[in-house]
Amino acid sequence: MSSDVRELYQQVIVDHSKRPRNLRPLEGANRKVEGYNPLCGDKVTIYVKLENGVIADISFEGSGCAISTASASLLTESLKGKTLAEAEALFESFHNLLTGLEPADEAPKLGKLVVFSGVCDYPTRVKCATLAWHTLHAALSGEGEKVSTE
Ligand code: ZN
């Protein structure tokens, strides 16, 4: 990754951490799951309004580091209007990107989420970036109301 690209990605993360999108409770949500990353102290609550297998609306609340906030913000932006199958596929690609299994240039479907590709160089921050996704996964699969990365 060139330093220009790295800087651009960094700017997107900073922007989303300072001005998170969809940061609010969601009226009419039929799924709500809380996630916690004890390593860093990040907390996130994901709200989803599922309609006929489609994410009709999605939002989050939370407090945490810049990476966890930006990740939740970009997650909500990326998933609105997606089907459950599309959301799960995106979760898998994102996870592979962060664990270095999927090179960024082979993940065009990730769109803006590719800005987190640099995080795989910082293993302790991977959980910050994936917290919202694990929480979302639990919300979509109905696997309980609380998630911890530990
Ligand atoms: Zn964090």
Short mmCIF file of N, CA and C and ligand atoms in Angstrom, two decimals:
data_model
loop_
_atom_site.label_atom_id
_atom_site.label_comp_id
_atom_site.label_asym_id
_atom_site.label_seq_id
_atom_site.Cartn_x
_atom_site.Cartn_y
_atom_site.Cartn_z
N MET A 1 0.86 -1.20 0.00
CA MET A 1 0.00 0.00 0.00
C MET A 1 0.90 1.25 0.00
N SER A 2 0.64 2.20 -0.89
CA SER A 2 1.46 3.41 -0.93
C SER A 2 1.10 4.30 0.26
N SER A 3 1.99 5.23 0.58
CA SER A 3 1.71 6.08 1.74
C SER A 3 0.54 7.03 1.46
N ASP A 4 0.34 7.38 0.16
CA ASP A 4 -0.82 8.23 -0.19
C ASP A 4 -2.12 7.51 0.11
N VAL A 5 -2.18 6.26 -0.29
CA VAL A 5 -3.39 5.47 -0.06
C VAL A 5 -3.62 5.31 1.44
N ARG A 6 -2.53 5.00 2.14
CA ARG A 6 -2.63 4.82 3.58
C ARG A 6 -3.20 6.08 4.25
N GLU A 7 -2.71 7.23 3.78
CA GLU A 7 -3.16 8.50 4.35
C GLU A 7 -4.64 8.76 4.04
N LEU A 8 -5.04 8.43 2.82
CA LEU A 8 -6.43 8.59 2.42
C LEU A 8 -7.34 7.72 3.30
N TYR A 9 -6.94 6.47 3.48
CA TYR A 9 -7.72 5.55 4.31
C TYR A 9 -7.82 6.09 5.74
N GLN A 10 -6.69 6.60 6.22
CA GLN A 10 -6.66 7.15 7.58
C GLN A 10 -7.65 8.31 7.72
N GLN A 11 -7.72 9.15 6.67
CA GLN A 11 -8.63 10.30 6.70
C GLN A 11 -10.09 9.86 6.78
N VAL A 12 -10.42 8.80 6.05
CA VAL A 12 -11.80 8.30 6.09
C VAL A 12 -12.14 7.80 7.50
N ILE A 13 -11.20 7.09 8.10
CA ILE A 13 -11.43 6.57 9.46
C ILE A 13 -11.61 7.72 10.46
N VAL A 14 -10.75 8.72 10.34
CA VAL A 14 -10.84 9.87 11.25
C VAL A 14 -12.18 10.60 11.06
N ASP A 15 -12.58 10.77 9.80
CA ASP A 15 -13.85 11.44 9.50
C ASP A 15 -15.03 10.70 10.13
N HIS A 16 -15.05 9.38 9.96
CA HIS A 16 -16.17 8.60 10.51
C HIS A 16 -16.13 8.51 12.04
N SER A 17 -14.94 8.62 12.62
CA SER A 17 -14.87 8.56 14.08
C SER A 17 -15.31 9.90 14.69
N LYS A 18 -15.08 10.98 13.94
CA LYS A 18 -15.48 12.30 14.47
C LYS A 18 -16.93 12.63 14.15
N ARG A 19 -17.39 12.15 12.99
CA ARG A 19 -18.79 12.41 12.60
C ARG A 19 -19.45 11.09 12.23
N PRO A 20 -19.71 10.26 13.23
CA PRO A 20 -20.26 8.94 12.93
C PRO A 20 -21.63 9.04 12.27
N ARG A 21 -21.86 8.19 11.24
CA ARG A 21 -23.16 8.15 10.57
C ARG A 21 -24.06 7.18 11.32
N ASN A 22 -25.36 7.49 11.31
CA ASN A 22 -26.36 6.59 11.91
C ASN A 22 -26.14 6.32 13.40
N LEU A 23 -25.60 7.30 14.10
CA LEU A 23 -25.36 7.17 15.54
C LEU A 23 -26.61 7.63 16.29
N ARG A 24 -27.50 6.69 16.57
CA ARG A 24 -28.76 7.00 17.25
C ARG A 24 -29.48 5.69 17.53
N PRO A 25 -30.35 5.69 18.54
CA PRO A 25 -31.20 4.51 18.70
C PRO A 25 -32.15 4.44 17.51
N LEU A 26 -32.61 3.25 17.20
CA LEU A 26 -33.46 3.08 16.02
C LEU A 26 -34.88 2.73 16.44
N GLU A 27 -35.78 3.61 16.11
CA GLU A 27 -37.18 3.34 16.42
C GLU A 27 -37.69 2.23 15.49
N GLY A 28 -38.39 1.28 16.05
CA GLY A 28 -38.92 0.20 15.23
C GLY A 28 -37.92 -0.91 14.96
N ALA A 29 -36.76 -0.86 15.63
CA ALA A 29 -35.78 -1.93 15.44
C ALA A 29 -36.34 -3.24 16.00
N ASN A 30 -36.14 -4.34 15.28
CA ASN A 30 -36.56 -5.64 15.82
C ASN A 30 -35.39 -6.52 16.22
N ARG A 31 -34.18 -5.98 16.08
CA ARG A 31 -32.99 -6.65 16.61
C ARG A 31 -32.14 -5.60 17.29
N LYS A 32 -31.59 -6.00 18.45
CA LYS A 32 -30.71 -5.08 19.19
C LYS A 32 -29.71 -5.93 19.95
N VAL A 33 -28.43 -5.72 19.71
CA VAL A 33 -27.40 -6.49 20.41
C VAL A 33 -26.30 -5.55 20.88
N GLU A 34 -25.82 -5.81 22.10
CA GLU A 34 -24.70 -5.03 22.66
C GLU A 34 -23.41 -5.81 22.50
N GLY A 35 -22.37 -5.12 22.08
CA GLY A 35 -21.06 -5.75 21.96
C GLY A 35 -20.05 -5.04 22.85
N TYR A 36 -19.07 -5.81 23.32
CA TYR A 36 -18.07 -5.24 24.21
C TYR A 36 -16.70 -5.83 23.88
N ASN A 37 -15.72 -4.96 23.79
CA ASN A 37 -14.35 -5.39 23.55
C ASN A 37 -13.51 -5.01 24.77
N PRO A 38 -13.35 -5.93 25.73
CA PRO A 38 -12.66 -5.60 26.99
C PRO A 38 -11.20 -5.22 26.80
N LEU A 39 -10.59 -5.66 25.70
CA LEU A 39 -9.18 -5.33 25.46
C LEU A 39 -8.96 -3.83 25.37
N CYS A 40 -9.96 -3.14 24.80
CA CYS A 40 -9.80 -1.71 24.54
C CYS A 40 -10.86 -0.91 25.28
N GLY A 41 -11.93 -1.58 25.73
CA GLY A 41 -13.01 -0.88 26.41
C GLY A 41 -14.09 -0.37 25.47
N ASP A 42 -14.07 -0.83 24.22
CA ASP A 42 -15.07 -0.38 23.25
C ASP A 42 -16.43 -1.02 23.53
N LYS A 43 -17.46 -0.19 23.43
CA LYS A 43 -18.82 -0.70 23.56
C LYS A 43 -19.63 -0.23 22.37
N VAL A 44 -20.47 -1.13 21.87
CA VAL A 44 -21.32 -0.74 20.75
C VAL A 44 -22.65 -1.48 20.87
N THR A 45 -23.72 -0.79 20.55
CA THR A 45 -25.04 -1.42 20.46
C THR A 45 -25.51 -1.25 19.02
N ILE A 46 -25.85 -2.35 18.39
CA ILE A 46 -26.32 -2.30 17.00
C ILE A 46 -27.84 -2.51 16.99
N TYR A 47 -28.52 -1.65 16.29
CA TYR A 47 -29.97 -1.76 16.10
C TYR A 47 -30.24 -2.11 14.64
N VAL A 48 -31.10 -3.09 14.42
CA VAL A 48 -31.44 -3.46 13.04
C VAL A 48 -32.95 -3.56 12.91
N LYS A 49 -33.45 -3.02 11.81
CA LYS A 49 -34.85 -3.22 11.46
C LYS A 49 -34.86 -4.14 10.25
N LEU A 50 -35.21 -5.40 10.52
CA LEU A 50 -35.24 -6.41 9.45
C LEU A 50 -36.65 -6.49 8.89
N GLU A 51 -36.74 -6.45 7.58
CA GLU A 51 -38.04 -6.59 6.92
C GLU A 51 -37.90 -7.57 5.76
N ASN A 52 -38.56 -8.71 5.85
CA ASN A 52 -38.51 -9.72 4.78
C ASN A 52 -37.08 -10.06 4.38
N GLY A 53 -36.22 -10.26 5.37
CA GLY A 53 -34.85 -10.67 5.07
C GLY A 53 -33.95 -9.57 4.54
N VAL A 54 -34.43 -8.32 4.63
CA VAL A 54 -33.62 -7.19 4.18
C VAL A 54 -33.39 -6.23 5.35
N ILE A 55 -32.19 -5.68 5.41
CA ILE A 55 -31.89 -4.69 6.45
C ILE A 55 -32.49 -3.36 6.02
N ALA A 56 -33.72 -3.12 6.46
CA ALA A 56 -34.44 -1.92 6.03
C ALA A 56 -33.81 -0.68 6.66
N ASP A 57 -33.33 -0.82 7.89
CA ASP A 57 -32.66 0.30 8.53
C ASP A 57 -31.71 -0.25 9.59
N ILE A 58 -30.67 0.53 9.89
CA ILE A 58 -29.66 0.07 10.85
C ILE A 58 -29.00 1.29 11.48
N SER A 59 -28.71 1.19 12.77
CA SER A 59 -28.04 2.31 13.44
C SER A 59 -27.22 1.74 14.60
N PHE A 60 -26.49 2.62 15.27
CA PHE A 60 -25.72 2.15 16.42
C PHE A 60 -25.57 3.24 17.46
N GLU A 61 -25.23 2.78 18.68
CA GLU A 61 -24.84 3.69 19.74
C GLU A 61 -23.58 3.09 20.34
N GLY A 62 -22.76 3.90 20.95
CA GLY A 62 -21.59 3.30 21.55
C GLY A 62 -20.56 4.31 21.97
N SER A 63 -19.56 3.80 22.64
CA SER A 63 -18.43 4.63 23.02
C SER A 63 -17.20 3.76 22.91
N GLY A 64 -16.18 4.32 22.34
CA GLY A 64 -14.97 3.53 22.17
C GLY A 64 -13.93 4.32 21.42
N CYS A 65 -12.90 3.64 20.99
CA CYS A 65 -11.80 4.29 20.30
C CYS A 65 -12.23 4.69 18.89
N ALA A 66 -11.39 5.45 18.23
CA ALA A 66 -11.69 5.96 16.88
C ALA A 66 -11.97 4.82 15.91
N ILE A 67 -11.20 3.75 16.01
CA ILE A 67 -11.38 2.65 15.04
C ILE A 67 -12.71 1.94 15.25
N SER A 68 -13.08 1.70 16.49
CA SER A 68 -14.35 0.99 16.72
C SER A 68 -15.54 1.86 16.30
N THR A 69 -15.45 3.16 16.55
CA THR A 69 -16.54 4.07 16.17
C THR A 69 -16.64 4.18 14.65
N ALA A 70 -15.50 4.36 14.00
CA ALA A 70 -15.50 4.49 12.54
C ALA A 70 -15.99 3.19 11.89
N SER A 71 -15.63 2.07 12.48
CA SER A 71 -16.04 0.78 11.92
C SER A 71 -17.55 0.61 12.01
N ALA A 72 -18.13 0.97 13.16
CA ALA A 72 -19.58 0.86 13.32
C ALA A 72 -20.29 1.81 12.35
N SER A 73 -19.74 3.01 12.20
CA SER A 73 -20.32 4.01 11.31
C SER A 73 -20.32 3.51 9.86
N LEU A 74 -19.18 2.99 9.41
CA LEU A 74 -19.08 2.50 8.03
C LEU A 74 -19.92 1.23 7.83
N LEU A 75 -20.02 0.45 8.88
CA LEU A 75 -20.86 -0.76 8.80
C LEU A 75 -22.31 -0.38 8.52
N THR A 76 -22.83 0.57 9.29
CA THR A 76 -24.23 0.94 9.09
C THR A 76 -24.44 1.52 7.69
N GLU A 77 -23.46 2.29 7.24
CA GLU A 77 -23.58 2.88 5.91
C GLU A 77 -23.55 1.81 4.82
N SER A 78 -22.74 0.80 5.02
CA SER A 78 -22.56 -0.24 4.00
C SER A 78 -23.73 -1.22 3.94
N LEU A 79 -24.43 -1.40 5.06
CA LEU A 79 -25.39 -2.50 5.12
C LEU A 79 -26.85 -2.13 4.93
N LYS A 80 -27.13 -0.84 4.95
CA LYS A 80 -28.53 -0.45 4.77
C LYS A 80 -29.02 -0.91 3.40
N GLY A 81 -30.14 -1.65 3.39
CA GLY A 81 -30.71 -2.11 2.12
C GLY A 81 -30.19 -3.47 1.67
N LYS A 82 -29.21 -4.02 2.40
CA LYS A 82 -28.64 -5.32 2.01
C LYS A 82 -29.51 -6.48 2.54
N THR A 83 -29.45 -7.61 1.82
CA THR A 83 -30.13 -8.81 2.31
C THR A 83 -29.25 -9.46 3.38
N LEU A 84 -29.86 -10.40 4.13
CA LEU A 84 -29.09 -11.13 5.14
C LEU A 84 -27.90 -11.84 4.52
N ALA A 85 -28.10 -12.47 3.37
CA ALA A 85 -27.01 -13.20 2.72
C ALA A 85 -25.88 -12.25 2.32
N GLU A 86 -26.25 -11.07 1.80
CA GLU A 86 -25.23 -10.09 1.41
C GLU A 86 -24.47 -9.58 2.63
N ALA A 87 -25.20 -9.38 3.73
CA ALA A 87 -24.56 -8.89 4.95
C ALA A 87 -23.57 -9.91 5.49
N GLU A 88 -23.95 -11.18 5.48
CA GLU A 88 -23.05 -12.23 5.98
C GLU A 88 -21.82 -12.37 5.09
N ALA A 89 -22.02 -12.22 3.77
CA ALA A 89 -20.89 -12.31 2.84
C ALA A 89 -19.91 -11.15 3.09
N LEU A 90 -20.46 -9.98 3.37
CA LEU A 90 -19.63 -8.80 3.63
C LEU A 90 -18.87 -8.97 4.95
N PHE A 91 -19.55 -9.53 5.94
CA PHE A 91 -18.92 -9.80 7.24
C PHE A 91 -17.72 -10.72 7.04
N GLU A 92 -17.89 -11.76 6.24
CA GLU A 92 -16.82 -12.71 6.00
C GLU A 92 -15.64 -12.05 5.27
N SER A 93 -15.94 -11.26 4.24
CA SER A 93 -14.88 -10.57 3.50
C SER A 93 -14.13 -9.60 4.40
N PHE A 94 -14.88 -8.87 5.23
CA PHE A 94 -14.27 -7.87 6.11
C PHE A 94 -13.35 -8.58 7.10
N HIS A 95 -13.82 -9.68 7.65
CA HIS A 95 -13.03 -10.44 8.61
C HIS A 95 -11.76 -10.96 7.94
N ASN A 96 -11.89 -11.47 6.72
CA ASN A 96 -10.72 -11.97 5.99
C ASN A 96 -9.73 -10.85 5.69
N LEU A 97 -10.26 -9.67 5.36
CA LEU A 97 -9.40 -8.52 5.08
C LEU A 97 -8.57 -8.17 6.31
N LEU A 98 -9.22 -8.15 7.48
CA LEU A 98 -8.54 -7.72 8.70
C LEU A 98 -7.59 -8.77 9.25
N THR A 99 -7.82 -10.02 8.90
CA THR A 99 -6.91 -11.04 9.38
C THR A 99 -5.88 -11.38 8.32
N GLY A 100 -5.89 -10.57 7.23
CA GLY A 100 -4.86 -10.73 6.21
C GLY A 100 -5.11 -11.88 5.25
N LEU A 101 -6.29 -12.51 5.34
CA LEU A 101 -6.58 -13.65 4.47
C LEU A 101 -6.99 -13.20 3.07
N GLU A 102 -7.48 -11.97 2.98
CA GLU A 102 -7.97 -11.48 1.70
C GLU A 102 -7.29 -10.15 1.40
N PRO A 103 -6.43 -10.09 0.35
CA PRO A 103 -5.77 -8.82 0.03
C PRO A 103 -6.80 -7.77 -0.36
N ALA A 104 -6.51 -6.52 -0.01
CA ALA A 104 -7.47 -5.43 -0.24
C ALA A 104 -7.87 -5.33 -1.70
N ASP A 105 -6.92 -5.52 -2.62
CA ASP A 105 -7.24 -5.33 -4.04
C ASP A 105 -8.07 -6.48 -4.61
N GLU A 106 -8.29 -7.52 -3.81
CA GLU A 106 -9.15 -8.61 -4.26
C GLU A 106 -10.50 -8.55 -3.57
N ALA A 107 -10.78 -7.43 -2.95
CA ALA A 107 -12.03 -7.31 -2.21
C ALA A 107 -12.82 -6.09 -2.66
N PRO A 108 -13.08 -5.98 -3.98
CA PRO A 108 -13.79 -4.78 -4.47
C PRO A 108 -15.18 -4.65 -3.85
N LYS A 109 -15.79 -5.78 -3.51
CA LYS A 109 -17.14 -5.70 -2.97
C LYS A 109 -17.18 -5.03 -1.60
N LEU A 110 -16.03 -4.89 -0.98
CA LEU A 110 -16.00 -4.24 0.33
C LEU A 110 -16.23 -2.73 0.23
N GLY A 111 -16.00 -2.17 -0.96
CA GLY A 111 -16.20 -0.73 -1.12
C GLY A 111 -15.34 0.05 -0.13
N LYS A 112 -15.98 1.00 0.54
CA LYS A 112 -15.26 1.88 1.47
C LYS A 112 -14.64 1.13 2.65
N LEU A 113 -15.16 -0.06 2.94
CA LEU A 113 -14.66 -0.80 4.11
C LEU A 113 -13.19 -1.15 3.97
N VAL A 114 -12.68 -1.03 2.76
CA VAL A 114 -11.29 -1.35 2.49
C VAL A 114 -10.34 -0.42 3.27
N VAL A 115 -10.87 0.71 3.75
CA VAL A 115 -10.01 1.64 4.51
C VAL A 115 -9.44 0.99 5.77
N PHE A 116 -10.05 -0.12 6.21
CA PHE A 116 -9.54 -0.79 7.42
C PHE A 116 -8.45 -1.81 7.11
N SER A 117 -8.04 -1.89 5.83
CA SER A 117 -7.07 -2.92 5.48
C SER A 117 -5.75 -2.74 6.23
N GLY A 118 -5.39 -1.49 6.57
CA GLY A 118 -4.14 -1.26 7.30
C GLY A 118 -4.17 -1.79 8.72
N VAL A 119 -5.38 -2.03 9.24
CA VAL A 119 -5.51 -2.46 10.63
C VAL A 119 -4.92 -3.86 10.86
N CYS A 120 -4.85 -4.66 9.79
CA CYS A 120 -4.31 -6.01 9.99
C CYS A 120 -2.84 -5.99 10.42
N ASP A 121 -2.18 -4.83 10.24
CA ASP A 121 -0.80 -4.70 10.72
C ASP A 121 -0.74 -4.47 12.24
N TYR A 122 -1.90 -4.22 12.84
CA TYR A 122 -1.94 -3.95 14.28
C TYR A 122 -2.90 -4.93 14.95
N PRO A 123 -2.41 -6.12 15.26
CA PRO A 123 -3.31 -7.19 15.74
C PRO A 123 -4.18 -6.78 16.92
N THR A 124 -3.68 -5.91 17.80
CA THR A 124 -4.49 -5.54 18.96
C THR A 124 -5.68 -4.67 18.56
N ARG A 125 -5.61 -4.04 17.37
CA ARG A 125 -6.72 -3.19 16.94
C ARG A 125 -7.75 -3.93 16.10
N VAL A 126 -7.42 -5.15 15.70
CA VAL A 126 -8.35 -5.89 14.85
C VAL A 126 -9.70 -6.06 15.56
N LYS A 127 -9.66 -6.33 16.86
CA LYS A 127 -10.91 -6.52 17.61
C LYS A 127 -11.72 -5.23 17.69
N CYS A 128 -11.04 -4.09 17.70
CA CYS A 128 -11.74 -2.80 17.67
C CYS A 128 -12.53 -2.68 16.37
N ALA A 129 -11.89 -3.06 15.27
CA ALA A 129 -12.51 -2.91 13.96
C ALA A 129 -13.60 -3.94 13.71
N THR A 130 -13.47 -5.13 14.33
CA THR A 130 -14.46 -6.19 14.05
C THR A 130 -15.58 -6.24 15.08
N LEU A 131 -15.46 -5.49 16.17
CA LEU A 131 -16.48 -5.55 17.23
C LEU A 131 -17.90 -5.33 16.69
N ALA A 132 -18.09 -4.25 15.93
CA ALA A 132 -19.42 -3.95 15.41
C ALA A 132 -19.93 -5.07 14.52
N TRP A 133 -19.00 -5.71 13.81
CA TRP A 133 -19.38 -6.78 12.88
C TRP A 133 -19.81 -8.04 13.61
N HIS A 134 -19.06 -8.38 14.67
CA HIS A 134 -19.46 -9.55 15.46
C HIS A 134 -20.82 -9.29 16.11
N THR A 135 -21.01 -8.05 16.52
CA THR A 135 -22.28 -7.67 17.16
C THR A 135 -23.42 -7.77 16.14
N LEU A 136 -23.16 -7.26 14.95
CA LEU A 136 -24.15 -7.35 13.87
C LEU A 136 -24.49 -8.81 13.56
N HIS A 137 -23.44 -9.63 13.48
CA HIS A 137 -23.63 -11.05 13.16
C HIS A 137 -24.58 -11.69 14.19
N ALA A 138 -24.36 -11.37 15.46
CA ALA A 138 -25.24 -11.91 16.51
C ALA A 138 -26.66 -11.38 16.35
N ALA A 139 -26.78 -10.11 15.96
CA ALA A 139 -28.10 -9.50 15.79
C ALA A 139 -28.86 -10.18 14.64
N LEU A 140 -28.17 -10.47 13.56
CA LEU A 140 -28.83 -11.05 12.38
C LEU A 140 -29.16 -12.52 12.59
N SER A 141 -28.29 -13.22 13.34
CA SER A 141 -28.51 -14.65 13.51
C SER A 141 -29.37 -14.93 14.74
N GLY A 142 -29.64 -13.88 15.53
CA GLY A 142 -30.46 -14.07 16.72
C GLY A 142 -29.78 -14.91 17.78
N GLU A 143 -28.45 -14.77 17.85
CA GLU A 143 -27.66 -15.60 18.78
C GLU A 143 -27.51 -15.00 20.18
N GLY A 144 -28.42 -14.16 20.60
CA GLY A 144 -28.29 -13.60 21.94
C GLY A 144 -28.23 -12.10 21.89
N GLU A 145 -28.17 -11.50 23.07
CA GLU A 145 -28.28 -10.04 23.13
C GLU A 145 -27.01 -9.35 23.58
N LYS A 146 -25.98 -10.16 23.87
CA LYS A 146 -24.70 -9.57 24.26
C LYS A 146 -23.57 -10.36 23.61
N VAL A 147 -22.55 -9.61 23.20
CA VAL A 147 -21.41 -10.23 22.55
C VAL A 147 -20.16 -9.66 23.18
N SER A 148 -19.17 -10.52 23.41
CA SER A 148 -17.87 -10.02 23.85
C SER A 148 -16.82 -10.60 22.95
N THR A 149 -15.76 -9.81 22.67
CA THR A 149 -14.71 -10.31 21.80
C THR A 149 -13.78 -11.26 22.55
N GLU A 150 -13.95 -11.37 23.87
CA GLU A 150 -13.12 -12.30 24.63
C GLU A 150 -13.82 -13.65 24.80
ZN ZN B 1 -10.77 0.03 20.42
#
